[in-house]
mmCIF file with all atom_site columns, C-alpha atoms in Angstrom:
data_model
loop_
_atom_site.group_PDB
_atom_site.id
_atom_site.type_symbol
_atom_site.label_atom_id
_atom_site.label_alt_id
_atom_site.label_comp_id
_atom_site.label_asym_id
_atom_site.label_entity_id
_atom_site.label_seq_id
_atom_site.pdbx_PDB_ins_code
_atom_site.Cartn_x
_atom_site.Cartn_y
_atom_site.Cartn_z
_atom_site.occupancy
_atom_site.B_iso_or_equiv
_atom_site.pdbx_formal_charge
_atom_site.auth_seq_id
_atom_site.auth_comp_id
_atom_site.auth_asym_id
_atom_site.auth_atom_id
_atom_site.pdbx_PDB_model_num
ATOM 1   C CA . MET A 1 1   ? -80.720 185.946 30.621 1.00 0.00 ? 4   MET A CA 1
ATOM 2   C CA . LYS A 1 2   ? -82.542 185.109 33.807 1.00 0.00 ? 5   LYS A CA 1
ATOM 3   C CA . ALA A 1 3   ? -86.004 183.656 33.634 1.00 0.00 ? 6   ALA A CA 1
ATOM 4   C CA . PRO A 1 4   ? -88.863 185.938 34.837 1.00 0.00 ? 7   PRO A CA 1
ATOM 5   C CA . GLY A 1 5   ? -89.586 185.678 38.541 1.00 0.00 ? 8   GLY A CA 1
ATOM 6   C CA . GLY A 1 6   ? -91.439 182.508 39.448 1.00 0.00 ? 9   GLY A CA 1
ATOM 7   C CA . VAL A 1 7   ? -90.790 180.833 36.084 1.00 0.00 ? 10  VAL A CA 1
ATOM 8   C CA . ARG A 1 8   ? -89.063 177.473 36.372 1.00 0.00 ? 11  ARG A CA 1
ATOM 9   C CA . ARG A 1 9   ? -86.785 176.552 33.480 1.00 0.00 ? 12  ARG A CA 1
ATOM 10  C CA . THR A 1 10  ? -86.493 173.026 32.178 1.00 0.00 ? 13  THR A CA 1
ATOM 11  C CA . GLY A 1 11  ? -83.661 170.715 31.173 1.00 0.00 ? 14  GLY A CA 1
ATOM 12  C CA . LEU A 1 12  ? -80.092 171.928 31.464 1.00 0.00 ? 15  LEU A CA 1
ATOM 13  C CA . ALA A 1 13  ? -81.328 175.501 31.787 1.00 0.00 ? 16  ALA A CA 1
ATOM 14  C CA . ARG A 1 14  ? -82.905 174.519 35.111 1.00 0.00 ? 17  ARG A CA 1
ATOM 15  C CA . TRP A 1 15  ? -79.473 173.479 36.434 1.00 0.00 ? 18  TRP A CA 1
ATOM 16  C CA . PHE A 1 16  ? -77.997 176.851 35.505 1.00 0.00 ? 19  PHE A CA 1
ATOM 17  C CA . GLN A 1 17  ? -81.015 178.643 36.988 1.00 0.00 ? 20  GLN A CA 1
ATOM 18  C CA . ILE A 1 18  ? -80.405 176.937 40.328 1.00 0.00 ? 21  ILE A CA 1
ATOM 19  C CA . LEU A 1 19  ? -76.742 177.958 40.251 1.00 0.00 ? 22  LEU A CA 1
ATOM 20  C CA . GLU A 1 20  ? -77.663 181.547 39.391 1.00 0.00 ? 23  GLU A CA 1
ATOM 21  C CA . GLU A 1 21  ? -80.257 181.882 42.113 1.00 0.00 ? 24  GLU A CA 1
ATOM 22  C CA . ARG A 1 22  ? -79.122 179.501 44.872 1.00 0.00 ? 25  ARG A CA 1
ATOM 23  C CA . PHE A 1 23  ? -75.378 178.997 44.578 1.00 0.00 ? 26  PHE A CA 1
ATOM 24  C CA . MET A 1 24  ? -74.565 180.461 47.993 1.00 0.00 ? 27  MET A CA 1
ATOM 25  C CA . THR A 1 25  ? -77.272 178.331 49.600 1.00 0.00 ? 28  THR A CA 1
ATOM 26  C CA . LEU A 1 26  ? -75.605 175.262 48.092 1.00 0.00 ? 29  LEU A CA 1
ATOM 27  C CA . PHE A 1 27  ? -72.182 176.529 49.157 1.00 0.00 ? 30  PHE A CA 1
ATOM 28  C CA . TRP A 1 28  ? -73.115 176.921 52.837 1.00 0.00 ? 31  TRP A CA 1
ATOM 29  C CA . ALA A 1 29  ? -75.012 173.624 52.908 1.00 0.00 ? 32  ALA A CA 1
ATOM 30  C CA . ASN A 1 30  ? -71.941 171.994 51.378 1.00 0.00 ? 33  ASN A CA 1
ATOM 31  C CA . LEU A 1 31  ? -69.685 173.385 54.117 1.00 0.00 ? 34  LEU A CA 1
ATOM 32  C CA . LEU A 1 32  ? -72.004 172.019 56.802 1.00 0.00 ? 35  LEU A CA 1
ATOM 33  C CA . CYS A 1 33  ? -71.946 168.597 55.149 1.00 0.00 ? 36  CYS A CA 1
ATOM 34  C CA . VAL A 1 34  ? -68.152 168.705 54.892 1.00 0.00 ? 37  VAL A CA 1
ATOM 35  C CA . ALA A 1 35  ? -68.007 169.464 58.628 1.00 0.00 ? 38  ALA A CA 1
ATOM 36  C CA . TRP A 1 36  ? -70.101 166.325 59.223 1.00 0.00 ? 39  TRP A CA 1
ATOM 37  C CA . ALA A 1 37  ? -67.700 164.386 56.984 1.00 0.00 ? 40  ALA A CA 1
ATOM 38  C CA . LEU A 1 38  ? -64.495 165.398 58.794 1.00 0.00 ? 41  LEU A CA 1
ATOM 39  C CA . PRO A 1 39  ? -64.527 162.556 61.374 1.00 0.00 ? 42  PRO A CA 1
ATOM 40  C CA . PHE A 1 40  ? -65.015 159.982 58.604 1.00 0.00 ? 43  PHE A CA 1
ATOM 41  C CA . LEU A 1 41  ? -62.405 161.474 56.293 1.00 0.00 ? 44  LEU A CA 1
ATOM 42  C CA . THR A 1 42  ? -59.856 161.775 59.107 1.00 0.00 ? 45  THR A CA 1
ATOM 43  C CA . ALA A 1 43  ? -60.387 158.194 60.265 1.00 0.00 ? 46  ALA A CA 1
ATOM 44  C CA . LEU A 1 44  ? -60.286 156.919 56.677 1.00 0.00 ? 47  LEU A CA 1
ATOM 45  C CA . PHE A 1 45  ? -56.979 158.692 56.060 1.00 0.00 ? 48  PHE A CA 1
ATOM 46  C CA . PHE A 1 46  ? -55.348 157.062 59.079 1.00 0.00 ? 49  PHE A CA 1
ATOM 47  C CA . PHE A 1 47  ? -56.914 153.679 58.287 1.00 0.00 ? 50  PHE A CA 1
ATOM 48  C CA . LEU A 1 48  ? -55.463 153.685 54.785 1.00 0.00 ? 51  LEU A CA 1
ATOM 49  C CA . GLN A 1 49  ? -52.057 154.570 56.240 1.00 0.00 ? 52  GLN A CA 1
ATOM 50  C CA . THR A 1 50  ? -51.980 152.072 59.103 1.00 0.00 ? 53  THR A CA 1
ATOM 51  C CA . TRP A 1 51  ? -54.743 149.461 58.505 1.00 0.00 ? 54  TRP A CA 1
ATOM 52  C CA . ASP A 1 52  ? -55.132 149.125 62.270 1.00 0.00 ? 55  ASP A CA 1
ATOM 53  C CA . TRP A 1 53  ? -58.350 148.206 64.053 1.00 0.00 ? 56  TRP A CA 1
ATOM 54  C CA . LEU A 1 54  ? -58.611 151.470 65.983 1.00 0.00 ? 57  LEU A CA 1
ATOM 55  C CA . SER A 1 55  ? -58.723 153.510 62.779 1.00 0.00 ? 58  SER A CA 1
ATOM 56  C CA . GLY A 1 56  ? -61.229 151.002 61.422 1.00 0.00 ? 59  GLY A CA 1
ATOM 57  C CA . ILE A 1 57  ? -63.545 151.683 64.340 1.00 0.00 ? 60  ILE A CA 1
ATOM 58  C CA . GLY A 1 58  ? -63.107 155.381 63.639 1.00 0.00 ? 61  GLY A CA 1
ATOM 59  C CA . VAL A 1 59  ? -64.183 154.824 60.032 1.00 0.00 ? 62  VAL A CA 1
ATOM 60  C CA . VAL A 1 60  ? -67.361 153.063 61.184 1.00 0.00 ? 63  VAL A CA 1
ATOM 61  C CA . LEU A 1 61  ? -68.222 155.765 63.711 1.00 0.00 ? 64  LEU A CA 1
ATOM 62  C CA . GLY A 1 62  ? -67.363 158.450 61.167 1.00 0.00 ? 65  GLY A CA 1
ATOM 63  C CA . ALA A 1 63  ? -69.722 156.882 58.626 1.00 0.00 ? 66  ALA A CA 1
ATOM 64  C CA . ALA A 1 64  ? -72.526 156.902 61.197 1.00 0.00 ? 67  ALA A CA 1
ATOM 65  C CA . ILE A 1 65  ? -71.878 160.600 61.829 1.00 0.00 ? 68  ILE A CA 1
ATOM 66  C CA . LEU A 1 66  ? -71.648 161.387 58.105 1.00 0.00 ? 69  LEU A CA 1
ATOM 67  C CA . GLY A 1 67  ? -75.005 159.808 57.253 1.00 0.00 ? 70  GLY A CA 1
ATOM 68  C CA . PRO A 1 68  ? -77.207 162.503 58.841 1.00 0.00 ? 71  PRO A CA 1
ATOM 69  C CA . GLY A 1 69  ? -75.099 165.193 57.146 1.00 0.00 ? 72  GLY A CA 1
ATOM 70  C CA . VAL A 1 70  ? -75.648 163.620 53.724 1.00 0.00 ? 73  VAL A CA 1
ATOM 71  C CA . THR A 1 71  ? -79.380 163.351 54.379 1.00 0.00 ? 74  THR A CA 1
ATOM 72  C CA . ALA A 1 72  ? -79.515 167.007 55.423 1.00 0.00 ? 75  ALA A CA 1
ATOM 73  C CA . LEU A 1 73  ? -77.649 168.047 52.273 1.00 0.00 ? 76  LEU A CA 1
ATOM 74  C CA . ASN A 1 74  ? -80.183 166.080 50.204 1.00 0.00 ? 77  ASN A CA 1
ATOM 75  C CA . ARG A 1 75  ? -82.978 167.831 52.065 1.00 0.00 ? 78  ARG A CA 1
ATOM 76  C CA . VAL A 1 76  ? -81.608 171.279 51.256 1.00 0.00 ? 79  VAL A CA 1
ATOM 77  C CA . CYS A 1 77  ? -80.996 170.352 47.610 1.00 0.00 ? 80  CYS A CA 1
ATOM 78  C CA . MET A 1 78  ? -84.507 168.964 47.162 1.00 0.00 ? 81  MET A CA 1
ATOM 79  C CA . GLN A 1 79  ? -86.036 172.066 48.743 1.00 0.00 ? 82  GLN A CA 1
ATOM 80  C CA . ILE A 1 80  ? -84.050 174.170 46.269 1.00 0.00 ? 83  ILE A CA 1
ATOM 81  C CA . ILE A 1 81  ? -85.202 172.025 43.332 1.00 0.00 ? 84  ILE A CA 1
ATOM 82  C CA . ARG A 1 82  ? -88.800 172.434 44.522 1.00 0.00 ? 85  ARG A CA 1
ATOM 83  C CA . ASP A 1 83  ? -88.359 176.231 44.728 1.00 0.00 ? 86  ASP A CA 1
ATOM 84  C CA . LYS A 1 84  ? -88.992 176.228 48.461 1.00 0.00 ? 87  LYS A CA 1
ATOM 85  C CA . PRO A 1 85  ? -87.476 178.827 50.792 1.00 0.00 ? 88  PRO A CA 1
ATOM 86  C CA . VAL A 1 86  ? -84.381 177.462 52.482 1.00 0.00 ? 89  VAL A CA 1
ATOM 87  C CA . PHE A 1 87  ? -82.801 178.595 55.747 1.00 0.00 ? 90  PHE A CA 1
ATOM 88  C CA . VAL A 1 88  ? -79.581 176.643 55.479 1.00 0.00 ? 91  VAL A CA 1
ATOM 89  C CA . ALA A 1 89  ? -78.525 176.160 59.096 1.00 0.00 ? 92  ALA A CA 1
ATOM 90  C CA . GLN A 1 90  ? -82.071 175.818 60.407 1.00 0.00 ? 93  GLN A CA 1
ATOM 91  C CA . ASP A 1 91  ? -83.147 173.304 57.751 1.00 0.00 ? 94  ASP A CA 1
ATOM 92  C CA . PHE A 1 92  ? -79.876 171.381 57.895 1.00 0.00 ? 95  PHE A CA 1
ATOM 93  C CA . PHE A 1 93  ? -79.918 170.903 61.654 1.00 0.00 ? 96  PHE A CA 1
ATOM 94  C CA . ALA A 1 94  ? -83.653 170.150 61.676 1.00 0.00 ? 97  ALA A CA 1
ATOM 95  C CA . SER A 1 95  ? -83.046 167.354 59.180 1.00 0.00 ? 98  SER A CA 1
ATOM 96  C CA . VAL A 1 96  ? -80.143 165.989 61.225 1.00 0.00 ? 99  VAL A CA 1
ATOM 97  C CA . LYS A 1 97  ? -82.279 165.990 64.374 1.00 0.00 ? 100 LYS A CA 1
ATOM 98  C CA . ARG A 1 98  ? -85.279 164.376 62.662 1.00 0.00 ? 101 ARG A CA 1
ATOM 99  C CA . ASP A 1 99  ? -83.556 161.716 60.541 1.00 0.00 ? 102 ASP A CA 1
ATOM 100 C CA . TRP A 1 100 ? -80.306 160.899 62.341 1.00 0.00 ? 103 TRP A CA 1
ATOM 101 C CA . LYS A 1 101 ? -81.246 157.328 63.302 1.00 0.00 ? 104 LYS A CA 1
ATOM 102 C CA . GLN A 1 102 ? -82.299 156.212 59.829 1.00 0.00 ? 105 GLN A CA 1
ATOM 103 C CA . SER A 1 103 ? -79.464 158.168 58.240 1.00 0.00 ? 106 SER A CA 1
ATOM 104 C CA . ALA A 1 104 ? -76.780 156.653 60.468 1.00 0.00 ? 107 ALA A CA 1
ATOM 105 C CA . ALA A 1 105 ? -78.102 153.116 59.979 1.00 0.00 ? 108 ALA A CA 1
ATOM 106 C CA . PHE A 1 106 ? -78.371 153.555 56.225 1.00 0.00 ? 109 PHE A CA 1
ATOM 107 C CA . ALA A 1 107 ? -74.866 155.042 56.037 1.00 0.00 ? 110 ALA A CA 1
ATOM 108 C CA . LEU A 1 108 ? -73.460 152.023 57.870 1.00 0.00 ? 111 LEU A CA 1
ATOM 109 C CA . ILE A 1 109 ? -75.202 149.637 55.465 1.00 0.00 ? 112 ILE A CA 1
ATOM 110 C CA . VAL A 1 110 ? -74.131 151.348 52.243 1.00 0.00 ? 113 VAL A CA 1
ATOM 111 C CA . GLY A 1 111 ? -70.710 152.054 53.761 1.00 0.00 ? 114 GLY A CA 1
ATOM 112 C CA . ALA A 1 112 ? -70.256 148.327 54.408 1.00 0.00 ? 115 ALA A CA 1
ATOM 113 C CA . LEU A 1 113 ? -71.305 147.561 50.826 1.00 0.00 ? 116 LEU A CA 1
ATOM 114 C CA . TRP A 1 114 ? -68.868 150.099 49.387 1.00 0.00 ? 117 TRP A CA 1
ATOM 115 C CA . GLY A 1 115 ? -66.142 148.862 51.718 1.00 0.00 ? 118 GLY A CA 1
ATOM 116 C CA . MET A 1 116 ? -66.586 145.284 50.507 1.00 0.00 ? 119 MET A CA 1
ATOM 117 C CA . PHE A 1 117 ? -66.625 146.533 46.924 1.00 0.00 ? 120 PHE A CA 1
ATOM 118 C CA . ALA A 1 118 ? -63.345 148.428 47.393 1.00 0.00 ? 121 ALA A CA 1
ATOM 119 C CA . TRP A 1 119 ? -61.769 145.400 49.100 1.00 0.00 ? 122 TRP A CA 1
ATOM 120 C CA . ALA A 1 120 ? -62.855 143.132 46.221 1.00 0.00 ? 123 ALA A CA 1
ATOM 121 C CA . VAL A 1 121 ? -61.457 145.541 43.626 1.00 0.00 ? 124 VAL A CA 1
ATOM 122 C CA . ARG A 1 122 ? -58.152 145.737 45.480 1.00 0.00 ? 125 ARG A CA 1
ATOM 123 C CA . LEU A 1 123 ? -57.997 141.951 45.901 1.00 0.00 ? 126 LEU A CA 1
ATOM 124 C CA . VAL A 1 124 ? -58.613 141.305 42.207 1.00 0.00 ? 127 VAL A CA 1
ATOM 125 C CA . GLY A 1 125 ? -56.051 143.928 41.277 1.00 0.00 ? 128 GLY A CA 1
ATOM 126 C CA . LEU A 1 126 ? -53.420 142.309 43.503 1.00 0.00 ? 129 LEU A CA 1
ATOM 127 C CA . THR A 1 127 ? -54.105 138.709 42.492 1.00 0.00 ? 130 THR A CA 1
ATOM 128 C CA . GLU A 1 128 ? -55.080 139.045 38.849 1.00 0.00 ? 131 GLU A CA 1
ATOM 129 C CA . GLY A 1 129 ? -53.153 142.151 37.896 1.00 0.00 ? 132 GLY A CA 1
ATOM 130 C CA . GLY A 1 130 ? -56.178 143.512 36.053 1.00 0.00 ? 133 GLY A CA 1
ATOM 131 C CA . PHE A 1 131 ? -59.810 142.946 35.117 1.00 0.00 ? 134 PHE A CA 1
ATOM 132 C CA . ASN A 1 132 ? -61.036 140.674 32.375 1.00 0.00 ? 135 ASN A CA 1
ATOM 133 C CA . PRO A 1 133 ? -64.251 141.752 30.569 1.00 0.00 ? 136 PRO A CA 1
ATOM 134 C CA . VAL A 1 134 ? -66.510 139.538 32.696 1.00 0.00 ? 137 VAL A CA 1
ATOM 135 C CA . LEU A 1 135 ? -65.124 140.895 35.972 1.00 0.00 ? 138 LEU A CA 1
ATOM 136 C CA . ALA A 1 136 ? -65.213 144.454 34.656 1.00 0.00 ? 139 ALA A CA 1
ATOM 137 C CA . VAL A 1 137 ? -68.903 144.151 33.790 1.00 0.00 ? 140 VAL A CA 1
ATOM 138 C CA . ALA A 1 138 ? -69.677 142.509 37.144 1.00 0.00 ? 141 ALA A CA 1
ATOM 139 C CA . PHE A 1 139 ? -67.904 145.255 39.103 1.00 0.00 ? 142 PHE A CA 1
ATOM 140 C CA . PHE A 1 140 ? -69.547 147.978 37.020 1.00 0.00 ? 143 PHE A CA 1
ATOM 141 C CA . LEU A 1 141 ? -73.032 146.560 37.594 1.00 0.00 ? 144 LEU A CA 1
ATOM 142 C CA . SER A 1 142 ? -72.313 146.231 41.317 1.00 0.00 ? 145 SER A CA 1
ATOM 143 C CA . ALA A 1 143 ? -71.138 149.843 41.498 1.00 0.00 ? 146 ALA A CA 1
ATOM 144 C CA . PHE A 1 144 ? -74.184 150.948 39.483 1.00 0.00 ? 147 PHE A CA 1
ATOM 145 C CA . VAL A 1 145 ? -76.645 149.307 41.872 1.00 0.00 ? 148 VAL A CA 1
ATOM 146 C CA . MET A 1 146 ? -74.824 150.503 44.996 1.00 0.00 ? 149 MET A CA 1
ATOM 147 C CA . MET A 1 147 ? -74.629 154.077 43.721 1.00 0.00 ? 150 MET A CA 1
ATOM 148 C CA . GLY A 1 148 ? -78.338 153.920 42.919 1.00 0.00 ? 151 GLY A CA 1
ATOM 149 C CA . LEU A 1 149 ? -79.126 152.745 46.437 1.00 0.00 ? 152 LEU A CA 1
ATOM 150 C CA . THR A 1 150 ? -76.902 155.492 47.869 1.00 0.00 ? 153 THR A CA 1
ATOM 151 C CA . VAL A 1 151 ? -78.359 158.349 45.823 1.00 0.00 ? 154 VAL A CA 1
ATOM 152 C CA . ILE A 1 152 ? -82.014 157.298 46.030 1.00 0.00 ? 155 ILE A CA 1
ATOM 153 C CA . GLY A 1 153 ? -81.790 156.037 49.601 1.00 0.00 ? 156 GLY A CA 1
ATOM 154 C CA . PHE A 1 154 ? -80.596 159.292 51.145 1.00 0.00 ? 157 PHE A CA 1
ATOM 155 C CA . GLN A 1 155 ? -83.088 161.207 49.003 1.00 0.00 ? 158 GLN A CA 1
ATOM 156 C CA . GLN A 1 156 ? -85.936 159.102 50.375 1.00 0.00 ? 159 GLN A CA 1
ATOM 157 C CA . ILE A 1 157 ? -84.835 159.493 53.990 1.00 0.00 ? 160 ILE A CA 1
ATOM 158 C CA . ALA A 1 158 ? -84.567 163.257 53.521 1.00 0.00 ? 161 ALA A CA 1
ATOM 159 C CA . MET A 1 159 ? -87.968 163.784 51.921 1.00 0.00 ? 162 MET A CA 1
ATOM 160 C CA . VAL A 1 160 ? -90.347 160.908 52.726 1.00 0.00 ? 163 VAL A CA 1
ATOM 161 C CA . ALA A 1 161 ? -91.576 159.461 56.011 1.00 0.00 ? 164 ALA A CA 1
ATOM 162 C CA . LEU A 1 162 ? -90.986 155.753 55.382 1.00 0.00 ? 165 LEU A CA 1
ATOM 163 C CA . PRO A 1 163 ? -90.224 152.762 57.599 1.00 0.00 ? 166 PRO A CA 1
ATOM 164 C CA . PHE A 1 164 ? -86.501 152.085 57.445 1.00 0.00 ? 167 PHE A CA 1
ATOM 165 C CA . ARG A 1 165 ? -87.003 148.621 55.950 1.00 0.00 ? 168 ARG A CA 1
ATOM 166 C CA . GLY A 1 166 ? -88.631 150.271 52.931 1.00 0.00 ? 169 GLY A CA 1
ATOM 167 C CA . VAL A 1 167 ? -85.656 152.439 52.029 1.00 0.00 ? 170 VAL A CA 1
ATOM 168 C CA . LEU A 1 168 ? -83.508 149.706 50.472 1.00 0.00 ? 171 LEU A CA 1
ATOM 169 C CA . LYS A 1 169 ? -86.498 147.948 48.893 1.00 0.00 ? 172 LYS A CA 1
ATOM 170 C CA . ASN A 1 170 ? -87.809 151.175 47.370 1.00 0.00 ? 173 ASN A CA 1
ATOM 171 C CA . GLY A 1 171 ? -84.312 152.092 46.249 1.00 0.00 ? 174 GLY A CA 1
ATOM 172 C CA . LEU A 1 172 ? -83.992 148.900 44.220 1.00 0.00 ? 175 LEU A CA 1
ATOM 173 C CA . LEU A 1 173 ? -87.469 149.315 42.754 1.00 0.00 ? 176 LEU A CA 1
ATOM 174 C CA . LEU A 1 174 ? -86.854 152.959 41.838 1.00 0.00 ? 177 LEU A CA 1
ATOM 175 C CA . ILE A 1 175 ? -83.610 152.054 40.054 1.00 0.00 ? 178 ILE A CA 1
ATOM 176 C CA . LEU A 1 176 ? -85.689 149.801 37.803 1.00 0.00 ? 179 LEU A CA 1
ATOM 177 C CA . ALA A 1 177 ? -88.770 152.023 37.561 1.00 0.00 ? 180 ALA A CA 1
ATOM 178 C CA . GLY A 1 178 ? -86.718 155.171 37.003 1.00 0.00 ? 181 GLY A CA 1
ATOM 179 C CA . GLY A 1 179 ? -85.516 154.060 33.580 1.00 0.00 ? 182 GLY A CA 1
ATOM 180 C CA . GLY A 1 180 ? -83.296 156.583 31.835 1.00 0.00 ? 183 GLY A CA 1
ATOM 181 C CA . ARG A 1 181 ? -83.661 159.168 34.594 1.00 0.00 ? 184 ARG A CA 1
ATOM 182 C CA . ALA A 1 182 ? -82.395 156.768 37.240 1.00 0.00 ? 185 ALA A CA 1
ATOM 183 C CA . ALA A 1 183 ? -79.580 155.573 34.967 1.00 0.00 ? 186 ALA A CA 1
ATOM 184 C CA . GLY A 1 184 ? -78.593 159.158 34.198 1.00 0.00 ? 187 GLY A CA 1
ATOM 185 C CA . ALA A 1 185 ? -78.455 160.162 37.873 1.00 0.00 ? 188 ALA A CA 1
ATOM 186 C CA . ILE A 1 186 ? -76.463 157.058 38.780 1.00 0.00 ? 189 ILE A CA 1
ATOM 187 C CA . LEU A 1 187 ? -74.023 157.312 35.869 1.00 0.00 ? 190 LEU A CA 1
ATOM 188 C CA . PHE A 1 188 ? -73.455 161.001 36.567 1.00 0.00 ? 191 PHE A CA 1
ATOM 189 C CA . SER A 1 189 ? -72.717 160.239 40.230 1.00 0.00 ? 192 SER A CA 1
ATOM 190 C CA . LEU A 1 190 ? -70.329 157.418 39.311 1.00 0.00 ? 193 LEU A CA 1
ATOM 191 C CA . ALA A 1 191 ? -68.518 159.629 36.810 1.00 0.00 ? 194 ALA A CA 1
ATOM 192 C CA . ALA A 1 192 ? -68.227 162.514 39.284 1.00 0.00 ? 195 ALA A CA 1
ATOM 193 C CA . VAL A 1 193 ? -66.829 160.248 42.007 1.00 0.00 ? 196 VAL A CA 1
ATOM 194 C CA . ALA A 1 194 ? -64.432 158.621 39.515 1.00 0.00 ? 197 ALA A CA 1
ATOM 195 C CA . VAL A 1 195 ? -63.056 162.016 38.470 1.00 0.00 ? 198 VAL A CA 1
ATOM 196 C CA . CYS A 1 196 ? -62.584 163.047 42.109 1.00 0.00 ? 199 CYS A CA 1
ATOM 197 C CA . LEU A 1 197 ? -60.768 159.777 42.874 1.00 0.00 ? 200 LEU A CA 1
ATOM 198 C CA . ARG A 1 198 ? -58.616 160.081 39.758 1.00 0.00 ? 201 ARG A CA 1
ATOM 199 C CA . PHE A 1 199 ? -57.474 163.552 40.787 1.00 0.00 ? 202 PHE A CA 1
ATOM 200 C CA . TYR A 1 200 ? -57.580 162.893 44.539 1.00 0.00 ? 203 TYR A CA 1
ATOM 201 C CA . GLU A 1 201 ? -54.704 165.283 45.201 1.00 0.00 ? 204 GLU A CA 1
ATOM 202 C CA . TYR A 1 202 ? -57.198 168.127 44.748 1.00 0.00 ? 205 TYR A CA 1
ATOM 203 C CA . CYS A 1 203 ? -59.803 166.592 47.050 1.00 0.00 ? 206 CYS A CA 1
ATOM 204 C CA . VAL A 1 204 ? -59.604 169.399 49.605 1.00 0.00 ? 207 VAL A CA 1
ATOM 205 C CA . TRP A 1 205 ? -60.520 171.917 46.919 1.00 0.00 ? 208 TRP A CA 1
ATOM 206 C CA . TYR A 1 206 ? -63.381 169.721 45.678 1.00 0.00 ? 209 TYR A CA 1
ATOM 207 C CA . LEU A 1 207 ? -64.824 169.586 49.169 1.00 0.00 ? 210 LEU A CA 1
ATOM 208 C CA . ILE A 1 208 ? -64.439 173.266 49.982 1.00 0.00 ? 211 ILE A CA 1
ATOM 209 C CA . LEU A 1 209 ? -65.638 174.620 46.637 1.00 0.00 ? 212 LEU A CA 1
ATOM 210 C CA . GLY A 1 210 ? -68.878 172.666 46.675 1.00 0.00 ? 213 GLY A CA 1
ATOM 211 C CA . ALA A 1 211 ? -68.419 169.429 44.744 1.00 0.00 ? 214 ALA A CA 1
ATOM 212 C CA . PRO A 1 212 ? -70.540 167.334 47.183 1.00 0.00 ? 215 PRO A CA 1
ATOM 213 C CA . ALA A 1 213 ? -73.477 169.764 46.991 1.00 0.00 ? 216 ALA A CA 1
ATOM 214 C CA . LEU A 1 214 ? -73.238 170.025 43.200 1.00 0.00 ? 217 LEU A CA 1
ATOM 215 C CA . LEU A 1 215 ? -73.129 166.245 42.893 1.00 0.00 ? 218 LEU A CA 1
ATOM 216 C CA . VAL A 1 216 ? -76.150 165.760 45.166 1.00 0.00 ? 219 VAL A CA 1
ATOM 217 C CA . MET A 1 217 ? -78.134 168.591 43.592 1.00 0.00 ? 220 MET A CA 1
ATOM 218 C CA . THR A 1 218 ? -77.440 167.430 40.033 1.00 0.00 ? 221 THR A CA 1
ATOM 219 C CA . ALA A 1 219 ? -78.263 163.774 40.723 1.00 0.00 ? 222 ALA A CA 1
ATOM 220 C CA . ASN A 1 220 ? -81.466 164.792 42.525 1.00 0.00 ? 223 ASN A CA 1
ATOM 221 C CA . LEU A 1 221 ? -82.409 167.155 39.690 1.00 0.00 ? 224 LEU A CA 1
ATOM 222 C CA . ILE A 1 222 ? -81.957 164.423 37.070 1.00 0.00 ? 225 ILE A CA 1
ATOM 223 C CA . PHE A 1 223 ? -84.016 161.966 39.117 1.00 0.00 ? 226 PHE A CA 1
ATOM 224 C CA . TYR A 1 224 ? -86.570 164.542 40.283 1.00 0.00 ? 227 TYR A CA 1
ATOM 225 C CA . PRO A 1 225 ? -89.401 163.732 37.803 1.00 0.00 ? 228 PRO A CA 1
ATOM 226 C CA . VAL A 1 226 ? -89.310 160.074 38.853 1.00 0.00 ? 229 VAL A CA 1
ATOM 227 C CA . PHE A 1 227 ? -89.233 160.975 42.541 1.00 0.00 ? 230 PHE A CA 1
ATOM 228 C CA . GLU A 1 228 ? -92.216 163.300 42.113 1.00 0.00 ? 231 GLU A CA 1
ATOM 229 C CA . GLN A 1 229 ? -94.143 160.595 40.250 1.00 0.00 ? 232 GLN A CA 1
ATOM 230 C CA . TYR A 1 230 ? -93.949 158.198 43.190 1.00 0.00 ? 233 TYR A CA 1
ATOM 231 C CA . PHE A 1 231 ? -93.680 160.723 46.034 1.00 0.00 ? 234 PHE A CA 1
ATOM 232 C CA . PRO A 1 232 ? -95.673 163.829 45.003 1.00 0.00 ? 235 PRO A CA 1
ATOM 233 C CA . GLU A 1 233 ? -94.692 167.042 46.734 1.00 0.00 ? 236 GLU A CA 1
ATOM 234 C CA . GLU A 1 234 ? -97.887 167.319 48.732 1.00 0.00 ? 237 GLU A CA 1
ATOM 235 C CA . ASP A 1 235 ? -97.339 163.816 50.159 1.00 0.00 ? 238 ASP A CA 1
ATOM 236 C CA . ALA A 1 236 ? -93.593 164.062 50.805 1.00 0.00 ? 239 ALA A CA 1
#
């Protein structure tokens, strides 16, 4: 049963309410973000096949292009969570135009961190043949922090006018200050990405059917009370 007009549900019911009322908004925003991701995904595919420097440059440029798209998707998702009217194309492109510099720079930073993480995982796998408990915990904690920076960083760029140097600093502080909410958003994001990587042969369907938008919306919804505590709606 749908909630009466203007009544915001809470908890898991809020997630289903958003899907009931705004699924197509999420779907179209997701397609726009996927379009922004195509240069990165194409370059990454060729880089993993050839490992040549030209494809590597394409990955870097693709990441810079992808960043503004991810920020815009966060913007749309946060507007939905806040029950604001959303005009998908207009709001998406306005976000890209406004935040493209910070978004591209941030994407390059977190992309470099994730790239080094993936290289380290591959190196350990090749040399050690597996992960002992100490390495497993170290890699998990590294992934946890980097996913927190990724999720919270793009959310900040999308919704708050901050100097760029404050994005990473605030991200680290919000991971700690967010407590269970921050941990829940980060663990959900890690689990969702892990499932997509495990069943990578279906990645095209994930992208087209809205997995990126659902991931971003769900992580933002989990973290939303913390975000509102430090960046109230009237100030954001």
